[in-house]
mmCIF file of C-alpha atoms in Angstrom:
data_model
loop_
_atom_site.group_PDB
_atom_site.id
_atom_site.type_symbol
_atom_site.label_atom_id
_atom_site.label_comp_id
_atom_site.label_asym_id
_atom_site.label_seq_id
_atom_site.Cartn_x
_atom_site.Cartn_y
_atom_site.Cartn_z
ATOM 1 C CA MET A 1 -4.518 -48.967 -10.275
ATOM 2 C CA LYS A 2 -1.168 -47.919 -8.717
ATOM 3 C CA MET A 3 -0.770 -45.131 -11.310
ATOM 4 C CA TYR A 4 -4.404 -43.934 -10.663
ATOM 5 C CA LYS A 5 -3.693 -43.732 -6.783
ATOM 6 C CA SER A 6 -0.556 -41.846 -7.385
ATOM 7 C CA PHE A 7 -2.576 -38.883 -8.822
ATOM 8 C CA ILE A 8 -4.829 -38.502 -5.728
ATOM 9 C CA PRO A 9 -2.478 -36.410 -3.521
ATOM 10 C CA LEU A 10 -1.612 -34.138 -6.370
ATOM 11 C CA CYS A 11 -5.310 -33.474 -7.345
ATOM 12 C CA THR A 12 -6.090 -32.834 -3.640
ATOM 13 C CA ALA A 13 -3.331 -30.370 -3.257
ATOM 14 C CA LEU A 14 -4.441 -28.576 -6.506
ATOM 15 C CA PHE A 15 -7.989 -28.379 -5.136
ATOM 16 C CA LEU A 16 -6.789 -26.958 -1.834
ATOM 17 C CA SER A 17 -4.652 -24.454 -3.640
ATOM 18 C CA ALA A 18 -7.537 -23.110 -5.555
ATOM 19 C CA CYS A 19 -9.412 -21.983 -2.474
ATOM 20 C CA SER A 20 -8.425 -18.450 -1.236
ATOM 21 C CA SER A 21 -9.751 -15.939 1.302
ATOM 22 C CA ASN A 22 -9.335 -12.128 0.532
ATOM 23 C CA TYR A 23 -9.181 -9.748 3.400
ATOM 24 C CA LEU A 24 -9.839 -6.074 2.530
ATOM 25 C CA MET A 25 -9.807 -2.702 4.327
ATOM 26 C CA THR A 26 -11.165 0.478 3.111
ATOM 27 C CA VAL A 27 -9.645 3.695 4.484
ATOM 28 C CA ASN A 28 -11.087 7.181 5.197
ATOM 29 C CA THR A 29 -9.618 10.426 6.376
ATOM 30 C CA THR A 30 -10.138 13.109 8.986
ATOM 31 C CA ASN A 31 -8.003 15.868 7.689
ATOM 32 C CA THR A 32 -7.202 15.437 4.039
ATOM 33 C CA ILE A 33 -9.374 15.705 0.860
ATOM 34 C CA LYS A 34 -10.561 12.348 -0.689
ATOM 35 C CA GLU A 35 -10.607 12.350 -4.456
ATOM 36 C CA LYS A 36 -14.103 11.007 -5.370
ATOM 37 C CA ASP A 37 -13.537 8.936 -8.585
ATOM 38 C CA GLN A 38 -10.060 7.362 -7.592
ATOM 39 C CA GLY A 39 -10.205 7.319 -3.867
ATOM 40 C CA THR A 40 -6.840 8.875 -3.487
ATOM 41 C CA PHE A 41 -6.160 11.369 -0.754
ATOM 42 C CA PHE A 42 -4.704 14.944 -1.023
ATOM 43 C CA TYR A 43 -3.246 17.422 1.469
ATOM 44 C CA THR A 44 -1.838 20.853 0.727
ATOM 45 C CA ASN A 45 -0.386 23.721 2.705
ATOM 46 C CA ASP A 46 1.627 26.854 1.588
ATOM 47 C CA THR A 47 4.925 24.965 1.183
ATOM 48 C CA LEU A 48 4.077 21.293 -0.095
ATOM 49 C CA ALA A 49 1.389 19.070 -1.527
ATOM 50 C CA VAL A 50 1.084 15.404 -0.407
ATOM 51 C CA GLN A 51 -0.832 12.526 -2.024
ATOM 52 C CA TYR A 52 -1.526 9.101 -0.548
ATOM 53 C CA SER A 53 -2.933 5.931 -2.050
ATOM 54 C CA PHE A 54 -3.435 2.475 -0.419
ATOM 55 C CA ALA A 55 -4.316 0.667 -3.556
ATOM 56 C CA GLY A 56 -2.827 -2.664 -4.600
ATOM 57 C CA LYS A 57 -2.248 -6.103 -2.964
ATOM 58 C CA ASP A 58 1.217 -5.439 -1.804
ATOM 59 C CA GLY A 59 -0.038 -3.673 1.224
ATOM 60 C CA LYS A 60 2.204 -0.643 0.616
ATOM 61 C CA VAL A 61 1.268 2.992 0.911
ATOM 62 C CA TYR A 62 1.968 5.257 -2.011
ATOM 63 C CA VAL A 63 3.219 8.839 -0.951
ATOM 64 C CA LYS A 64 3.995 11.672 -3.240
ATOM 65 C CA VAL A 65 5.553 14.858 -1.769
ATOM 66 C CA GLU A 66 5.670 17.947 -4.017
ATOM 67 C CA ASN A 67 7.532 21.103 -3.348
ATOM 68 C CA LYS A 68 5.431 24.245 -4.055
ATOM 69 C CA LEU A 69 8.167 26.645 -3.337
ATOM 70 C CA ASP A 70 10.773 28.391 -5.285
ATOM 71 C CA TYR A 71 13.224 27.143 -2.745
ATOM 72 C CA PRO A 72 14.485 23.701 -1.856
ATOM 73 C CA ILE A 73 12.842 21.438 0.876
ATOM 74 C CA MET A 74 14.784 18.806 2.761
ATOM 75 C CA TRP A 75 12.417 15.879 3.811
ATOM 76 C CA ASN A 76 13.707 14.379 7.102
ATOM 77 C CA LEU A 77 12.844 10.685 6.457
ATOM 78 C CA LYS A 78 14.237 9.617 9.907
ATOM 79 C CA ASN A 79 12.023 11.987 11.880
ATOM 80 C CA SER A 80 8.969 11.181 9.658
ATOM 81 C CA ALA A 81 6.836 8.269 10.503
ATOM 82 C CA LEU A 82 3.703 6.316 9.912
ATOM 83 C CA VAL A 83 1.995 5.869 13.363
ATOM 84 C CA ILE A 84 -0.258 2.866 13.438
ATOM 85 C CA ASN A 85 -2.478 2.566 16.658
ATOM 86 C CA GLY A 86 0.269 4.589 18.519
ATOM 87 C CA LYS A 87 3.371 2.676 17.183
ATOM 88 C CA ALA A 88 5.728 4.686 14.972
ATOM 89 C CA LEU A 89 7.294 3.332 11.857
ATOM 90 C CA SER A 90 10.135 5.433 10.196
ATOM 91 C CA TYR A 91 9.961 6.440 6.494
ATOM 92 C CA ALA A 92 13.779 5.721 6.526
ATOM 93 C CA ASN A 93 15.174 2.453 5.296
ATOM 94 C CA ASN A 94 12.958 2.409 2.252
ATOM 95 C CA GLN A 95 13.733 2.851 -1.532
ATOM 96 C CA ILE A 96 12.386 6.084 -3.207
ATOM 97 C CA ASP A 97 11.719 6.706 -6.823
ATOM 98 C CA LEU A 98 12.928 10.238 -7.692
ATOM 99 C CA LYS A 99 11.210 11.939 -10.522
ATOM 100 C CA GLY A 100 9.924 15.378 -11.481
ATOM 101 C CA LYS A 101 10.634 18.539 -13.402
ATOM 102 C CA VAL A 102 13.008 21.253 -12.411
ATOM 103 C CA ASN A 103 12.840 24.859 -13.734
ATOM 104 C CA GLN A 104 13.931 26.893 -10.799
ATOM 105 C CA ASN A 105 17.187 27.657 -8.851
ATOM 106 C CA VAL A 106 18.393 24.233 -7.599
ATOM 107 C CA SER A 107 20.013 25.897 -4.404
ATOM 108 C CA ALA A 108 19.043 28.799 -2.202
ATOM 109 C CA PHE A 109 22.763 29.459 -2.055
ATOM 110 C CA SER A 110 23.302 29.679 -5.801
ATOM 111 C CA GLU A 111 22.026 31.801 -8.725
ATOM 112 C CA ASP A 112 22.489 28.760 -11.031
ATOM 113 C CA ILE A 113 19.356 27.741 -12.830
ATOM 114 C CA ILE A 114 18.696 24.376 -14.339
ATOM 115 C CA HIS A 115 15.875 23.582 -16.842
ATOM 116 C CA GLY A 116 14.741 20.049 -17.479
ATOM 117 C CA TYR A 117 13.698 16.653 -15.938
ATOM 118 C CA PHE A 118 15.322 14.296 -13.556
ATOM 119 C CA ASN A 119 14.733 10.786 -12.350
ATOM 120 C CA GLY A 120 16.517 7.961 -10.526
ATOM 121 C CA THR A 121 16.488 6.005 -7.425
ATOM 122 C CA ALA A 122 17.692 6.773 -3.871
ATOM 123 C CA THR A 123 18.395 3.659 -1.762
ATOM 124 C CA LEU A 124 18.116 4.661 1.941
ATOM 125 C CA PRO A 125 18.938 4.861 4.790
ATOM 126 C CA LYS A 126 19.546 8.456 4.332
ATOM 127 C CA ASP A 127 18.241 10.849 6.877
ATOM 128 C CA MET A 128 17.523 13.785 4.535
ATOM 129 C CA LEU A 129 16.070 13.782 1.015
ATOM 130 C CA LEU A 130 16.377 17.036 -1.067
ATOM 131 C CA ILE A 131 13.242 18.032 -3.095
ATOM 132 C CA PRO A 132 14.168 20.786 -5.511
ATOM 133 C CA PRO A 133 11.826 23.694 -6.306
ATOM 134 C CA HIS A 134 8.624 22.717 -7.937
ATOM 135 C CA ALA A 135 9.701 19.114 -8.236
ATOM 136 C CA PHE A 136 8.460 16.068 -6.344
ATOM 137 C CA VAL A 137 9.454 12.624 -4.985
ATOM 138 C CA ASP A 138 7.418 9.620 -4.585
ATOM 139 C CA GLY A 139 7.579 6.071 -3.301
ATOM 140 C CA ARG A 140 5.793 3.089 -1.858
ATOM 141 C CA PHE A 141 6.412 2.461 1.867
ATOM 142 C CA PHE A 142 6.029 -0.163 4.574
ATOM 143 C CA ASP A 143 3.807 -3.396 4.191
ATOM 144 C CA LEU A 144 0.504 -3.257 5.938
ATOM 145 C CA ARG A 145 -0.737 -6.761 4.494
ATOM 146 C CA ASP A 146 -0.522 -8.527 7.980
ATOM 147 C CA ASP A 147 -2.182 -5.599 9.633
ATOM 148 C CA VAL A 148 -5.152 -5.904 7.093
ATOM 149 C CA LYS A 149 -5.399 -9.624 7.700
ATOM 150 C CA LYS A 150 -5.301 -9.284 11.503
ATOM 151 C CA SER A 151 -7.735 -6.307 11.678
ATOM 152 C CA VAL A 152 -10.294 -8.206 9.477
ATOM 153 C CA SER A 153 -9.817 -11.508 11.177
ATOM 154 C CA GLN A 154 -10.480 -10.087 14.668
ATOM 155 C CA ALA A 155 -13.407 -7.840 13.623
ATOM 156 C CA LYS A 156 -16.946 -8.775 14.516
ATOM 157 C CA LYS A 157 -18.476 -9.131 11.076
ATOM 158 C CA GLU A 158 -21.823 -9.776 9.575
ATOM 159 C CA LYS A 159 -22.881 -11.317 6.351
ATOM 160 C CA VAL A 160 -23.661 -8.774 3.556
ATOM 161 C CA VAL A 161 -24.128 -8.992 -0.321
ATOM 162 C CA ARG A 162 -22.051 -6.891 -2.607
ATOM 163 C CA TYR A 163 -22.276 -6.284 -6.427
ATOM 164 C CA GLY A 164 -19.236 -7.472 -8.313
ATOM 165 C CA MET A 165 -17.593 -6.633 -11.502
ATOM 166 C CA ASN A 166 -19.045 -9.667 -13.330
ATOM 167 C CA GLY A 167 -22.637 -8.306 -12.971
ATOM 168 C CA GLY A 168 -23.635 -10.651 -10.139
ATOM 169 C CA THR A 169 -23.485 -10.471 -6.406
ATOM 170 C CA TYR A 170 -21.134 -12.029 -3.923
ATOM 171 C CA ASN A 171 -21.306 -12.639 -0.271
ATOM 172 C CA VAL A 172 -18.791 -10.965 2.196
ATOM 173 C CA GLN A 173 -18.310 -10.856 5.944
ATOM 174 C CA GLN A 174 -18.186 -7.167 6.740
ATOM 175 C CA ALA A 175 -17.673 -4.743 9.569
ATOM 176 C CA LYS A 176 -18.026 -0.890 9.399
ATOM 177 C CA PHE A 177 -16.568 1.823 11.646
ATOM 178 C CA ASN A 178 -16.303 5.511 12.189
ATOM 179 C CA ILE A 179 -13.302 7.355 13.555
ATOM 180 C CA GLN A 180 -14.574 6.866 17.204
ATOM 181 C CA ASP A 181 -14.689 3.158 17.081
ATOM 182 C CA SER A 182 -12.296 2.144 14.314
ATOM 183 C CA PRO A 183 -9.756 -0.613 15.381
ATOM 184 C CA TYR A 184 -7.026 0.750 12.970
ATOM 185 C CA ILE A 185 -5.852 4.364 13.167
ATOM 186 C CA LEU A 186 -3.053 5.751 10.991
ATOM 187 C CA SER A 187 -1.229 9.103 11.117
ATOM 188 C CA SER A 188 1.437 10.082 8.597
ATOM 189 C CA PHE A 189 3.777 12.488 10.386
ATOM 190 C CA LEU A 190 6.167 14.352 7.976
ATOM 191 C CA SER A 191 9.055 16.394 9.048
ATOM 192 C CA TYR A 192 10.839 18.801 6.671
ATOM 193 C CA SER A 193 12.899 21.928 6.358
ATOM 194 C CA VAL A 194 12.614 24.867 3.975
ATOM 195 C CA LEU A 195 16.023 26.330 2.668
ATOM 196 C CA ASN A 196 15.359 30.022 1.945
ATOM 197 C CA ASN A 197 18.268 32.488 1.316
ATOM 198 C CA GLY A 198 20.617 30.766 3.897
ATOM 199 C CA GLU A 199 17.896 30.370 6.540
ATOM 200 C CA VAL A 200 16.484 26.941 7.504
ATOM 201 C CA THR A 201 12.838 26.741 8.661
ATOM 202 C CA PHE A 202 11.743 23.473 10.302
ATOM 203 C CA ARG A 203 8.094 22.461 9.555
ATOM 204 C CA THR A 204 5.862 19.327 10.185
ATOM 205 C CA THR A 205 2.563 18.161 8.991
ATOM 206 C CA GLU A 206 0.281 15.380 9.831
ATOM 207 C CA GLN A 207 -2.374 13.485 7.789
ATOM 208 C CA LYS A 208 -4.791 11.199 9.666
ATOM 209 C CA PHE A 209 -6.562 8.019 8.477
ATOM 210 C CA TYR A 210 -8.636 5.200 9.865
ATOM 211 C CA ALA A 211 -10.094 1.940 8.755
ATOM 212 C CA GLU A 212 -13.775 2.466 7.737
ATOM 213 C CA THR A 213 -14.677 -0.996 6.301
ATOM 214 C CA LEU A 214 -13.254 -4.501 7.040
ATOM 215 C CA PHE A 215 -14.443 -7.353 5.045
ATOM 216 C CA GLN A 216 -13.566 -10.839 3.920
ATOM 217 C CA THR A 217 -14.635 -12.801 0.826
ATOM 218 C CA GLY A 218 -13.725 -15.926 -1.232
ATOM 219 C CA THR A 219 -14.653 -14.168 -4.596
ATOM 220 C CA SER A 220 -11.738 -13.275 -6.930
ATOM 221 C CA LEU A 221 -10.176 -9.727 -6.216
ATOM 222 C CA ASN A 222 -10.923 -8.815 -9.739
ATOM 223 C CA ASN A 223 -14.586 -9.192 -8.973
ATOM 224 C CA VAL A 224 -14.350 -6.508 -6.160
ATOM 225 C CA LEU A 225 -15.069 -3.180 -7.768
ATOM 226 C CA GLU A 226 -12.873 -1.121 -5.663
ATOM 227 C CA TYR A 227 -9.849 -3.417 -6.295
ATOM 228 C CA TYR A 228 -10.385 -3.801 -9.981
ATOM 229 C CA THR A 229 -10.645 0.001 -10.438
ATOM 230 C CA LYS A 230 -7.630 0.540 -8.274
ATOM 231 C CA GLN A 231 -9.236 2.726 -5.771
ATOM 232 C CA GLY A 232 -6.747 4.597 -3.502
ATOM 233 C CA ASP A 233 -8.734 3.935 -0.341
ATOM 234 C CA LEU A 234 -8.530 0.148 -0.530
ATOM 235 C CA MET A 235 -5.898 -2.343 0.702
ATOM 236 C CA ALA A 236 -6.162 -6.019 -0.013
ATOM 237 C CA TYR A 237 -4.393 -9.118 1.275
ATOM 238 C CA LYS A 238 -5.000 -12.491 -0.653
ATOM 239 C CA LYS A 239 -4.442 -15.593 1.449
ATOM 240 C CA VAL A 240 -4.218 -18.914 -0.687
ATOM 241 C CA LYS A 241 -5.472 -21.972 1.415
ATOM 242 C CA GLY A 242 -3.428 -25.098 1.089
ATOM 243 C CA GLU A 243 -0.346 -23.412 -0.034
ATOM 244 C CA ASN A 244 1.827 -25.990 1.899
ATOM 245 C CA ALA A 245 -0.487 -28.832 0.910
ATOM 246 C CA LEU A 246 0.166 -27.946 -2.704
ATOM 247 C CA LEU A 247 4.013 -28.321 -2.226
ATOM 248 C CA LEU A 248 3.755 -31.444 0.037
ATOM 249 C CA GLY A 249 1.005 -33.092 -2.189
ATOM 250 C CA GLY A 250 3.064 -32.407 -5.240
ATOM 251 C CA VAL A 251 6.131 -34.000 -3.769
ATOM 252 C CA VAL A 252 4.162 -37.051 -2.598
ATOM 253 C CA ALA A 253 2.380 -37.471 -5.910
ATOM 254 C CA LEU A 254 5.700 -37.156 -7.891
ATOM 255 C CA GLY A 255 7.269 -39.633 -5.527
ATOM 256 C CA ALA A 256 4.249 -42.013 -5.813
ATOM 257 C CA ALA A 257 4.315 -41.603 -9.722
ATOM 258 C CA ALA A 258 7.995 -42.389 -9.761
ATOM 259 C CA GLY A 259 7.406 -45.467 -7.618
ATOM 260 C CA ALA A 260 4.517 -46.535 -9.943
ATOM 261 C CA LEU A 261 6.837 -46.264 -12.960
ATOM 262 C CA ASP A 262 9.550 -48.195 -11.211
ATOM 263 C CA ASN A 263 7.082 -50.985 -10.258
ATOM 264 C CA SER A 264 5.720 -51.052 -13.851
ATOM 265 C CA ARG A 265 9.207 -51.990 -15.240
ATOM 266 C CA THR A 266 10.005 -55.351 -16.543
ATOM 267 C CA ASP A 267 13.475 -56.689 -16.389
#
């Protein structure tokens, strides 16, 4: 009987740990192009092209900045920011993956030409980041998981049914918004300079987004179509209930089991 009781806390902890609640946010835009199939966002002007994706459960924003010119561009990370409901977060102090193709002059002040590819990692803080002609840099920035959970938790939701990847349906608590009443507004403000024949031209650009749908569900994230297909307009946060109970219950169970073994000894 002692050995049977010793497993109760462990079983309880395992049961609690199996329960989870998923908080999800879909994002829409006011001034970029949303790609229909993958849900990623694109912006372009005469100097650069920018791509955004919010996909994944790490809460980070994927940003790709491509130089369209025959001249280098300097991306000023310190003066670039993601503005969330009026609060600015700097793009500096992040790690950026560098990769791309170079087949143009690498400097506006030199006639040297390099053909080939490059890749590497720049660990910031660095105020300025060089983007060679017709090359790009990309990286994953910030961590918005707590924002997703808070926004979903505070929203006034209603019960709706959605179709899942397993062919069935699942229940969610959902709230929908437009740009006028959305509780979560994002602006990506990019500051950069164009280096052209010894002249430096300062430029800025801004892309705007907002939370369109907030919903919460206990179904597996892999059963959510937008998550499974890695849609670029979806952010997700998975909260496992009973995480602390698993640790505590496991320790208690192990202790009880050890005690039961000790009591079962015969001298």
